[in-house]
mmCIF file of C-alpha atoms in Angstrom:
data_model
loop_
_atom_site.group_PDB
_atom_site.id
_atom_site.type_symbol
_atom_site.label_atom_id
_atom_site.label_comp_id
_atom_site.label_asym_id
_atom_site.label_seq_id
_atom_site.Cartn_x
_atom_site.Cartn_y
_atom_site.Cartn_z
ATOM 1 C CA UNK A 1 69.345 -9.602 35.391
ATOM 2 C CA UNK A 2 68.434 -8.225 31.974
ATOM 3 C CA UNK A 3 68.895 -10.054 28.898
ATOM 4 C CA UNK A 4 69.695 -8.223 25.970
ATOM 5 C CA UNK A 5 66.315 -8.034 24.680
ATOM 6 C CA UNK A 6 66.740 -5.601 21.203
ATOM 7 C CA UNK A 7 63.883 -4.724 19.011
ATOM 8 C CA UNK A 8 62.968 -6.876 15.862
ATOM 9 C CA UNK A 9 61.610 -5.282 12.987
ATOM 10 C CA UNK A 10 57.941 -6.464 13.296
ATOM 11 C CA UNK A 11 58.496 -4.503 16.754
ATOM 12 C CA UNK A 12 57.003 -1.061 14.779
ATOM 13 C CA UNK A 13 53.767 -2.198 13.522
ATOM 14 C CA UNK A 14 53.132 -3.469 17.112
ATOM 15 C CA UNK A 15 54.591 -0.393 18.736
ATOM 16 C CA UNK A 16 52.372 1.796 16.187
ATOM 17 C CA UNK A 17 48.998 0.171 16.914
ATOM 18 C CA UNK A 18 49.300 -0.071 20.465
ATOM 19 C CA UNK A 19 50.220 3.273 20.377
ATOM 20 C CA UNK A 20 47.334 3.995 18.094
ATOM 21 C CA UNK A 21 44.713 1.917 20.836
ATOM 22 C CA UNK A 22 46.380 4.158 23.735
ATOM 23 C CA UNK A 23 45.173 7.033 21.585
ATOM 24 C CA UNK A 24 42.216 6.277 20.753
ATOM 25 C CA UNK A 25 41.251 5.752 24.501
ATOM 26 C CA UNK A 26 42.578 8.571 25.944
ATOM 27 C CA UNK A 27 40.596 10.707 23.383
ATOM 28 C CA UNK A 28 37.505 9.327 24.514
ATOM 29 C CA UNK A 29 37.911 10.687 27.856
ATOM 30 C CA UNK A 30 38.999 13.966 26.944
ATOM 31 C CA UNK A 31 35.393 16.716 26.520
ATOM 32 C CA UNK A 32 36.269 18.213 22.954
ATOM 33 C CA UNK A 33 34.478 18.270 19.557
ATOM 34 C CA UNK A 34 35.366 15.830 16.959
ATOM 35 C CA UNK A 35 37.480 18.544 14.866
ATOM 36 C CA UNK A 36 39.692 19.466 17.876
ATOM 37 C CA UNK A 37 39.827 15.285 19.067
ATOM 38 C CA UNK A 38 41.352 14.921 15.138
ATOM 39 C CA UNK A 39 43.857 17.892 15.455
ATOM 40 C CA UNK A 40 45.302 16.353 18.593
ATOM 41 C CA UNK A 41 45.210 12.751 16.795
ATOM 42 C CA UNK A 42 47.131 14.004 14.152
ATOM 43 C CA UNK A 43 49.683 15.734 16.470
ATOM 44 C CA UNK A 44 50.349 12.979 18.925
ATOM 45 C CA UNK A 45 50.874 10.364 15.647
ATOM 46 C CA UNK A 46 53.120 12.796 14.147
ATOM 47 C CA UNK A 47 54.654 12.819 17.424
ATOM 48 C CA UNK A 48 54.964 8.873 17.540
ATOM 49 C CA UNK A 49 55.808 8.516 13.872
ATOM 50 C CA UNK A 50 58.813 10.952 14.951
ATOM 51 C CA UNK A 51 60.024 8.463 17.898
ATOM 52 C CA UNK A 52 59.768 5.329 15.434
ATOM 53 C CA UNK A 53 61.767 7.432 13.457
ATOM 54 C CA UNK A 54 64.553 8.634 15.169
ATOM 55 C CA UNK A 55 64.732 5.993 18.024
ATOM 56 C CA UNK A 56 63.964 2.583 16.382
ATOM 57 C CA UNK A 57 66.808 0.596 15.745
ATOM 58 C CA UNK A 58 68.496 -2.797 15.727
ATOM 59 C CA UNK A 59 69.855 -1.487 19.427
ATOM 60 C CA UNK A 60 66.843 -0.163 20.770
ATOM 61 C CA UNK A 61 65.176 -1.972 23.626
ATOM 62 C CA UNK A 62 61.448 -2.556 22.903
ATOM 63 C CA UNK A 63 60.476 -1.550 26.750
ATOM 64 C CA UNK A 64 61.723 1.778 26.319
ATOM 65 C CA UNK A 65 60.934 2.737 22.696
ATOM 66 C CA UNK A 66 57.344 1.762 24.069
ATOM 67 C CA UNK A 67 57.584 3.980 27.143
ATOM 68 C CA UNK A 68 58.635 7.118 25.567
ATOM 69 C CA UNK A 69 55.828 6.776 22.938
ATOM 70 C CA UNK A 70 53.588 5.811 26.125
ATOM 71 C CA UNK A 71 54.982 9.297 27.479
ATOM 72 C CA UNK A 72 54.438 11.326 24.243
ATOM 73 C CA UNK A 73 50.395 10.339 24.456
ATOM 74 C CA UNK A 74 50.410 11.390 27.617
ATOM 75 C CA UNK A 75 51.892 14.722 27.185
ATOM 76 C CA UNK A 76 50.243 15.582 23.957
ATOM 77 C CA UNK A 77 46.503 14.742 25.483
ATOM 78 C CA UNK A 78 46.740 15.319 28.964
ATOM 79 C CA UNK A 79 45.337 11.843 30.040
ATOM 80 C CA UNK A 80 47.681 10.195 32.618
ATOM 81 C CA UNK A 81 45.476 7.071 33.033
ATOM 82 C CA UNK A 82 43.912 5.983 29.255
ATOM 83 C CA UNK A 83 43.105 2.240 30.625
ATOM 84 C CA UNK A 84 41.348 3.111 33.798
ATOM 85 C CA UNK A 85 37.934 1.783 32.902
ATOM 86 C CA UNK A 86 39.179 -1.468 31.457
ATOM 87 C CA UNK A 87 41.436 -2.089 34.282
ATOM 88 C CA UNK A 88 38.219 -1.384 36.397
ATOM 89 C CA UNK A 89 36.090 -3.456 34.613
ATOM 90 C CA UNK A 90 39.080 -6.519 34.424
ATOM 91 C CA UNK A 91 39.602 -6.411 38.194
ATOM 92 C CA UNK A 92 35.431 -6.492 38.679
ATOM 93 C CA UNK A 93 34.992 -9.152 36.176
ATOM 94 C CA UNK A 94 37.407 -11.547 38.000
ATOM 95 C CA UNK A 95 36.346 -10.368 41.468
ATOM 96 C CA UNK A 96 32.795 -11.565 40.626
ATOM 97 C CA UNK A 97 34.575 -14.807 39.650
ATOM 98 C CA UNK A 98 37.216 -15.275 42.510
ATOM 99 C CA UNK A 99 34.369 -18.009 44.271
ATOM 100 C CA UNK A 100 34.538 -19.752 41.369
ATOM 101 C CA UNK A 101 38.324 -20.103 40.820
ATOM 102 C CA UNK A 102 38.895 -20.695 44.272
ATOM 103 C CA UNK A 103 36.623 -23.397 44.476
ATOM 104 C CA UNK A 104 38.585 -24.850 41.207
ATOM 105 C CA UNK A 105 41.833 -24.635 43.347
ATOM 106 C CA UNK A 106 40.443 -26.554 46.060
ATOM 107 C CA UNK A 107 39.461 -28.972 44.196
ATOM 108 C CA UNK A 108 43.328 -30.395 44.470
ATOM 109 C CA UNK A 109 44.032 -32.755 47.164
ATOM 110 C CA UNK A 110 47.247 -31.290 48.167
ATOM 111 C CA UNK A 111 49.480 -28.478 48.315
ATOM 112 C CA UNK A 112 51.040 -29.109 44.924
ATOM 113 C CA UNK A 113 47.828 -29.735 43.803
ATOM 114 C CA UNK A 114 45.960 -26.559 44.421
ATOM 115 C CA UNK A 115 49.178 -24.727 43.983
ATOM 116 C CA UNK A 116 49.376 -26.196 40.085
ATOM 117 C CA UNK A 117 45.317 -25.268 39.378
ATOM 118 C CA UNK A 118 46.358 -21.778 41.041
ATOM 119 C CA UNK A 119 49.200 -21.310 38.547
ATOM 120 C CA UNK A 120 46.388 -22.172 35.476
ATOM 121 C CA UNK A 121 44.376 -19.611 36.964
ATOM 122 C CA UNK A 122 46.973 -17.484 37.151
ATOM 123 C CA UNK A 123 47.822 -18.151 33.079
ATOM 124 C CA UNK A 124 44.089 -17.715 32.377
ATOM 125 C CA UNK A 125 44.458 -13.937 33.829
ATOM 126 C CA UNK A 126 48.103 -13.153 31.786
ATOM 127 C CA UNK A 127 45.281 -13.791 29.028
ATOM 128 C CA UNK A 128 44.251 -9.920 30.299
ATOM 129 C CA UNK A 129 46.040 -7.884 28.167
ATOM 130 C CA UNK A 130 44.921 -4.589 26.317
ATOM 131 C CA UNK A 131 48.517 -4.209 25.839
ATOM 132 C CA UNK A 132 49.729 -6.465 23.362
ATOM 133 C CA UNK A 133 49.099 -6.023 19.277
ATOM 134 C CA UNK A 134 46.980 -8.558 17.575
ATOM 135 C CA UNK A 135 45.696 -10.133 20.841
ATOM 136 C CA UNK A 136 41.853 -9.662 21.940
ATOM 137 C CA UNK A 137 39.940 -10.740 25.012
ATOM 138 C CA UNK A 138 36.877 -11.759 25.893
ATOM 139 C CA UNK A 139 36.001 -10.280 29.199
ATOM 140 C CA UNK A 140 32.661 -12.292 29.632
ATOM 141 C CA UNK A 141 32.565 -14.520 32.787
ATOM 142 C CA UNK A 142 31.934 -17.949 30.564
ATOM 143 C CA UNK A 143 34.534 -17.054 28.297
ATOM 144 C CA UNK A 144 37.076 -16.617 30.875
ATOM 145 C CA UNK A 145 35.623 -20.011 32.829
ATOM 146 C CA UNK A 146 36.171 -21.634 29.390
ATOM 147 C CA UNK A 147 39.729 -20.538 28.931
ATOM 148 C CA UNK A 148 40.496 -21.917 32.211
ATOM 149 C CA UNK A 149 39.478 -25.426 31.587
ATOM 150 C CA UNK A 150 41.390 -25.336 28.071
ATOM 151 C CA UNK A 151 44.322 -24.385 29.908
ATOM 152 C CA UNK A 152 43.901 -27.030 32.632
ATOM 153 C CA UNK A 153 42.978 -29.861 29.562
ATOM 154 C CA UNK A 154 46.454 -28.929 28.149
ATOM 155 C CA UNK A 155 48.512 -28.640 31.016
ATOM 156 C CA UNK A 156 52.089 -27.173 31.478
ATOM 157 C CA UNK A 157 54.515 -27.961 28.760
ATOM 158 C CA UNK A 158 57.130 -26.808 31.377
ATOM 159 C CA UNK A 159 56.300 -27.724 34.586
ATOM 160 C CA UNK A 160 58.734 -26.588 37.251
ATOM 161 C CA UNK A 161 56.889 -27.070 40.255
ATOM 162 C CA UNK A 162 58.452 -29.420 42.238
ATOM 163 C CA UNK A 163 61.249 -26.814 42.281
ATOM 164 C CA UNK A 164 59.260 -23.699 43.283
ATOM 165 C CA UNK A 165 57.426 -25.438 45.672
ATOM 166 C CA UNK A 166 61.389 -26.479 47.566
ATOM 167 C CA UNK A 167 62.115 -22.900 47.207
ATOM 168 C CA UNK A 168 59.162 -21.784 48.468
ATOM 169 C CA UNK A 169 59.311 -24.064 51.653
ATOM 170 C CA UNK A 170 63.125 -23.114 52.055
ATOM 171 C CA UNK A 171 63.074 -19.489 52.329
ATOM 172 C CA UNK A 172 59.081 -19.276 53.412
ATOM 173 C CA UNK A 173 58.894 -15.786 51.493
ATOM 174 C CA UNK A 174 58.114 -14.555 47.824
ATOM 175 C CA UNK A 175 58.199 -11.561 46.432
ATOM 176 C CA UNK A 176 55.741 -11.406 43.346
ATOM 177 C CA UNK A 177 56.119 -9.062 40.438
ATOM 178 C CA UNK A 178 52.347 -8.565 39.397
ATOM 179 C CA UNK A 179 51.506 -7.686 35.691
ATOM 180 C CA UNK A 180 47.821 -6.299 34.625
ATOM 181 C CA UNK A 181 44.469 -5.852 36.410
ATOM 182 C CA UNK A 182 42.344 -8.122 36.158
ATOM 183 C CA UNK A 183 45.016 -10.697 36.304
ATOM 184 C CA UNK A 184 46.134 -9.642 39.639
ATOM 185 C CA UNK A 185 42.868 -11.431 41.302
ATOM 186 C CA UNK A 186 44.393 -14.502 40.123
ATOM 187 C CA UNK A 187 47.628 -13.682 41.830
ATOM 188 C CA UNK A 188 45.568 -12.716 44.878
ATOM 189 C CA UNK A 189 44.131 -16.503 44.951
ATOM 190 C CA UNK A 190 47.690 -17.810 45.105
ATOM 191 C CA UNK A 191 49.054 -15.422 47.530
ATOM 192 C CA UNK A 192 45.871 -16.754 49.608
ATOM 193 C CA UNK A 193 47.050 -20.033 49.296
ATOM 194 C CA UNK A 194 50.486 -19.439 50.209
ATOM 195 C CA UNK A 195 49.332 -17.985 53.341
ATOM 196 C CA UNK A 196 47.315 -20.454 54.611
ATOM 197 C CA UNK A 197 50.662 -22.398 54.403
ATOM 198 C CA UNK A 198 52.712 -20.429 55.772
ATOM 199 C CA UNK A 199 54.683 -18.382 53.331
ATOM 200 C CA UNK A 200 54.908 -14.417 53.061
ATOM 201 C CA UNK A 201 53.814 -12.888 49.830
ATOM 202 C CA UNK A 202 55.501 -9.628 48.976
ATOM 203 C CA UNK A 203 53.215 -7.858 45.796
ATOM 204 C CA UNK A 204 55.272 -5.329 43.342
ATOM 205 C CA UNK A 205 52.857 -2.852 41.392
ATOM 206 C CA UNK A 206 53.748 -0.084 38.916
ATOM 207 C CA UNK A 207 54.575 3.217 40.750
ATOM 208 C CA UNK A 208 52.550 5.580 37.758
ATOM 209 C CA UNK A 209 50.163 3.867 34.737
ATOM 210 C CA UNK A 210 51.197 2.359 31.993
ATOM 211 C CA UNK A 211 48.591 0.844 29.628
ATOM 212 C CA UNK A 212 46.808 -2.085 31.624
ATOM 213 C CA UNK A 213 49.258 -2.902 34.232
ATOM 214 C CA UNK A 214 48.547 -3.103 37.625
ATOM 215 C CA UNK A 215 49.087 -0.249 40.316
ATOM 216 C CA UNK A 216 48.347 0.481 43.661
ATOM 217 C CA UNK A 217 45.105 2.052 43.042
ATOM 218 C CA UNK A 218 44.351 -2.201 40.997
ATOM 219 C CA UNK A 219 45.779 -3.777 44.495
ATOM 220 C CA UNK A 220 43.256 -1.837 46.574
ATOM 221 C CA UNK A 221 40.524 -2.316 44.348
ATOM 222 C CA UNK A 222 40.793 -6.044 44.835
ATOM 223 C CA UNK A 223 41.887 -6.208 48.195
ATOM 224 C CA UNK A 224 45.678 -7.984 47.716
ATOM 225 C CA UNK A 225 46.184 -6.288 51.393
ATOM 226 C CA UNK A 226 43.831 -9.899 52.823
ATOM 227 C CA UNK A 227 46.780 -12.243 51.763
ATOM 228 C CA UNK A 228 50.118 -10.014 50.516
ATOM 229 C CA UNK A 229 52.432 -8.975 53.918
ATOM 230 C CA UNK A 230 53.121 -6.051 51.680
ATOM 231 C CA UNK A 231 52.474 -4.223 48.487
ATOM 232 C CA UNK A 232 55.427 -2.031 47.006
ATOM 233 C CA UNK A 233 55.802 0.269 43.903
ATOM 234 C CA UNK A 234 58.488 0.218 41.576
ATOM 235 C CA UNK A 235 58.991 4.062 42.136
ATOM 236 C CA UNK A 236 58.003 4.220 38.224
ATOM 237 C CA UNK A 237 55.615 3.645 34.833
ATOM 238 C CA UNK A 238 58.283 2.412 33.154
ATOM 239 C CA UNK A 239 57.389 -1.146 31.512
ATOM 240 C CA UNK A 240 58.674 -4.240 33.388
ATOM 241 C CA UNK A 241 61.475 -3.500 36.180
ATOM 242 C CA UNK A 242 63.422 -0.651 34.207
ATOM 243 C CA UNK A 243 67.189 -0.218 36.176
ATOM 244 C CA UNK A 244 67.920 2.648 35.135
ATOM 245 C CA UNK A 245 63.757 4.253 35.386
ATOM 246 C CA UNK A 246 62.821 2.343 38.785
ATOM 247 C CA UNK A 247 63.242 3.900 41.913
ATOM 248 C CA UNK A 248 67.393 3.009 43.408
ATOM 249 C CA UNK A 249 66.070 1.737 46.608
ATOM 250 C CA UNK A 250 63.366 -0.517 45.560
ATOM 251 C CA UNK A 251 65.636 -2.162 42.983
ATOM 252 C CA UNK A 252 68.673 -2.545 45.571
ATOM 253 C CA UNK A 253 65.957 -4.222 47.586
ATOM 254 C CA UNK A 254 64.343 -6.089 44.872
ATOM 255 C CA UNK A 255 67.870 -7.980 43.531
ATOM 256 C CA UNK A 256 68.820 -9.299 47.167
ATOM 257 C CA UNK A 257 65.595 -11.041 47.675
ATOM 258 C CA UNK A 258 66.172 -14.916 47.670
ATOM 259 C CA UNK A 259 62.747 -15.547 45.335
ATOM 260 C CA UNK A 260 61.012 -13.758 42.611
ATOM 261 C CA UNK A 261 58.446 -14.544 40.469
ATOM 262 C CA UNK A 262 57.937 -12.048 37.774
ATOM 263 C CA UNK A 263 54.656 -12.265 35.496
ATOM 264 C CA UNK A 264 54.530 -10.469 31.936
ATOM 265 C CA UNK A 265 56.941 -9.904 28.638
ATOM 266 C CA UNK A 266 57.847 -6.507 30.190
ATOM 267 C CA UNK A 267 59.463 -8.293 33.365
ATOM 268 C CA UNK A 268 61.303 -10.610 31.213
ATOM 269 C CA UNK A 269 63.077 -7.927 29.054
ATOM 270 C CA UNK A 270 63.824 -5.987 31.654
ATOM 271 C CA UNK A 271 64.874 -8.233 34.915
#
């Protein structure tokens, strides 16, 4: 369950900007003129400013400070989904590549194998982010081939196969926690692959938005229905697997299942 994961001080500036990037994009899909655009900007970072404020402390959790800021964008400028065409273009980009990185996996002679060049692939899309201050990403096809082989050159630091793959073959099930489009194609490659031998695939998407994270409306788009059993919501936006924000039943669910694998920062401070 949930470590105590409290907010460092170099937590604000990163809050702030991506707070600042959420603006900025939900702005651009809103029809105004550029004088009523900059009265709203000023509100909603008044509005944020307000939240670092009052709620950031050495006992805050970084997940929810982010979420309530996350909520105060939304309110202020009426824009529930700010990340739509980047999660639209991230899920097409990787779609047009998913022959490619298939082929890559199948270039392994056995199930560890592919399963390990599955996992790389699977890194390469966490590199997907348009949540996460200071980090950019190249969305071009040859940048994200060339990422890939970097990846694969270095290899695992921690490699903890061996041990996923006897859980995997004892309780022939998974459920998988998914993070952000784009990256969810990758995830799509190894549910395929757990499939074809034998093991049940159980995909977890956000309930609501919440920056570039994946959702049902992602899952469809790229088809995780061909190789998941099942695709479930959390119930909620809230960042990672929230207890107290998710929906009761889900999590109930979700903390009797034998194995989880949970992708993103958000999962890990929260679950």
């Amino acid at each position: 369950m949930r470590k105590k994961t409290y907010i460092e001080p170099i937590c604000a500036s990163c809050t702030f900007e991506i707070a600042c990037k959420t603006l900025n994009l939900s702005l651009e899909q809103i029809n105004l003129n550029k004088e009523k655009k900059k009265e709203i900007k000023f509100r909603a970072i008044k509005q944020i400013l307000k939240i670092l404020g009052e709620d950031f402390s050495e006992y805050s959790y970084p997940f929810r400070l982010s979420a309530k800021v996350y909520e105060s964008i939304k309110n202020i400028t009426g824009i529930i989904d700010p990340y739509k065409n980047l999660k639209e273009l991230s899920n097409k980009t990787i779609l047009n590549l998913e022959d490619f990185f298939w082929k890559e996996i199948n270039k392994g002679n056995t199930f560890k194998e592919k399963l390990y060049f599955a996992i790389l692939g699977s890194i390469t899309g966490n590199l997907i982010d348009f949540g996460t201050a200071g980090h950019q990403i190249n969305l071009e096809p040859e940048n994200i081939k060339q990422k890939f082989h970097q990846i694969k050159t270095h290899g695992l630091k921690i490699n903890q196969i061996d041990k996923l793959i006897e859980k995997l073959q004892k309780y022939k099930k998974v459920c998988y926690i998914l993070d952000n489009a784009g990256e969810i194609v990758f995830d799509k490659m190894i549910m395929r692959l757990l499939k074809e031998n034998g093991i049940i695939s159980t995909a977890i998407v956000k309930g609501g938005s919440i920056t570039n994270d994946a959702t049902l409306d992602d899952a469809n788009m790229v088809k995780l229905e061909e190789f998941a059993e099942k695709i479930i919501t959390t119930g909620s936006n809230s960042y990672g697997i929230d207890p107290e924000l998710v929906d009761q039943k889900f999590f109930q669910w979700l903390i009797n299942e034998p194995l989880i694998i949970a992708k993103g920062q958000a999962n890990l401070e929260t679950f």
